[in-house]
Amino acid sequence: MAVEFSKNIIGPKSFSVVVKVDNKTAGEALFYEKVDEPGVFGERVDIKEKFRRQGLATMALQEGDRIVHNEFPNAKRRFLDINKRSYKKYTDGISDEQLIEMGDKGILFKP
């Protein structure tokens, strides 16, 4: 299984990470500056049904975090599991040094 990621610019502070598996689009992760929290990026991940449960959402989030870190060095990221699933693999990758706060609004961290 060959997995590729590409960045698609949507606006000055928004982009998507397109996920391809064997040259087929499997989904994407959209990253954007939150209107109610300037300097904080949120995200939305959509992976097609037949590509789920393969770690692609986690990898897309990690790739987006790398882009935020490199292109917006002072930005923070807020992660909220709106589907009430356990993204343990993803959140385990966020070190204690990166964490700013945890609560009802999700995890705020420095990518």
Short mmCIF file of C-alpha atoms in Angstrom, two decimals:
data_model
loop_
_atom_site.label_atom_id
_atom_site.label_comp_id
_atom_site.label_asym_id
_atom_site.label_seq_id
_atom_site.Cartn_x
_atom_site.Cartn_y
_atom_site.Cartn_z
CA MET A 1 0.00 0.00 0.00
CA ALA A 2 1.63 3.23 -1.20
CA VAL A 3 0.41 6.23 0.84
CA GLU A 4 1.03 9.78 -0.38
CA PHE A 5 0.17 13.17 1.15
CA SER A 6 -0.09 16.46 -0.68
CA LYS A 7 -0.87 19.95 0.55
CA ASN A 8 -3.63 21.95 -1.11
CA ILE A 9 -3.75 25.66 -0.23
CA ILE A 10 -7.28 26.92 0.37
CA GLY A 11 -6.62 30.36 1.86
CA PRO A 12 -3.99 32.41 3.70
CA LYS A 13 -4.42 30.35 6.89
CA SER A 14 -6.18 27.25 5.64
CA PHE A 15 -5.06 24.19 3.72
CA SER A 16 -5.88 20.55 3.25
CA VAL A 17 -3.76 17.43 3.37
CA VAL A 18 -4.98 15.12 0.61
CA VAL A 19 -4.40 11.41 1.28
CA LYS A 20 -3.87 9.03 -1.64
CA VAL A 21 -3.50 5.26 -1.39
CA ASP A 22 -2.15 3.52 -4.49
CA ASN A 23 -2.90 6.70 -6.49
CA LYS A 24 -6.55 6.76 -5.36
CA THR A 25 -7.88 9.60 -3.21
CA ALA A 26 -8.67 8.14 0.20
CA GLY A 27 -9.67 11.37 1.93
CA GLU A 28 -8.36 14.61 3.33
CA ALA A 29 -7.75 16.61 6.47
CA LEU A 30 -8.73 20.28 6.39
CA PHE A 31 -6.79 22.68 8.64
CA TYR A 32 -7.99 26.24 9.27
CA GLU A 33 -7.48 29.12 11.69
CA LYS A 34 -10.41 29.15 14.08
CA VAL A 35 -12.51 32.34 13.84
CA ASP A 36 -13.14 32.42 17.60
CA GLU A 37 -9.49 31.70 18.51
CA PRO A 38 -7.02 33.66 16.34
CA GLY A 39 -3.68 31.86 16.11
CA VAL A 40 -5.30 28.49 16.83
CA PHE A 41 -5.85 25.93 14.07
CA GLY A 42 -8.69 23.45 14.02
CA GLU A 43 -9.20 20.53 11.69
CA ARG A 44 -11.70 18.23 10.07
CA VAL A 45 -10.78 14.79 8.75
CA ASP A 46 -12.76 12.84 6.17
CA ILE A 47 -11.54 9.40 5.08
CA LYS A 48 -13.61 7.35 2.64
CA GLU A 49 -15.31 4.30 4.16
CA LYS A 50 -13.23 1.66 2.36
CA PHE A 51 -9.96 3.27 3.56
CA ARG A 52 -10.87 3.58 7.24
CA ARG A 53 -9.21 1.70 10.12
CA GLN A 54 -5.79 1.87 8.44
CA GLY A 55 -4.34 4.81 10.39
CA LEU A 56 -4.78 7.25 7.51
CA ALA A 57 -6.65 9.85 9.59
CA THR A 58 -3.88 9.80 12.19
CA MET A 59 -1.20 10.17 9.52
CA ALA A 60 -3.10 13.04 7.86
CA LEU A 61 -3.40 14.85 11.20
CA GLN A 62 0.30 14.38 11.90
CA GLU A 63 1.23 15.67 8.44
CA GLY A 64 -1.02 18.71 8.95
CA ASP A 65 0.56 19.36 12.34
CA ARG A 66 4.00 19.26 10.71
CA ILE A 67 2.85 21.85 8.14
CA VAL A 68 1.35 24.10 10.85
CA HIS A 69 4.59 23.82 12.86
CA ASN A 70 6.77 24.73 9.84
CA GLU A 71 4.63 27.41 8.22
CA PHE A 72 2.94 29.01 11.24
CA PRO A 73 5.58 28.65 14.00
CA ASN A 74 3.64 30.62 16.63
CA ALA A 75 0.34 28.84 16.00
CA LYS A 76 -1.35 26.37 18.30
CA ARG A 77 -3.66 23.48 17.42
CA ARG A 78 -6.93 22.48 19.01
CA PHE A 79 -7.98 18.85 18.66
CA LEU A 80 -11.50 17.82 19.61
CA ASP A 81 -12.77 14.29 19.00
CA ILE A 82 -16.27 15.18 17.79
CA ASN A 83 -17.04 11.59 16.80
CA LYS A 84 -16.39 10.33 20.35
CA ARG A 85 -13.91 7.79 19.04
CA SER A 86 -10.61 7.13 20.68
CA TYR A 87 -7.82 8.67 18.60
CA LYS A 88 -5.34 7.32 21.13
CA LYS A 89 -2.63 6.68 18.54
CA TYR A 90 -2.81 10.36 17.50
CA THR A 91 -3.03 11.89 20.97
CA ASP A 92 -0.28 9.62 22.32
CA GLY A 93 2.01 11.36 19.83
CA ILE A 94 1.49 14.73 21.57
CA SER A 95 4.13 15.09 24.28
CA ASP A 96 3.54 16.68 27.70
CA GLU A 97 5.78 19.58 26.67
CA GLN A 98 3.44 20.37 23.77
CA LEU A 99 0.24 20.38 25.85
CA ILE A 100 -1.20 23.76 26.81
CA GLU A 101 -4.63 22.72 28.09
CA MET A 102 -7.13 19.87 28.08
CA GLY A 103 -10.85 20.24 28.69
CA ASP A 104 -14.34 20.30 27.22
CA LYS A 105 -13.05 22.24 24.18
CA GLY A 106 -10.52 19.49 23.43
CA ILE A 107 -6.75 19.47 23.58
CA LEU A 108 -4.82 22.69 22.90
CA PHE A 109 -1.20 22.04 21.99
CA LYS A 110 1.82 23.44 20.21
CA PRO A 111 2.61 21.32 17.12
#
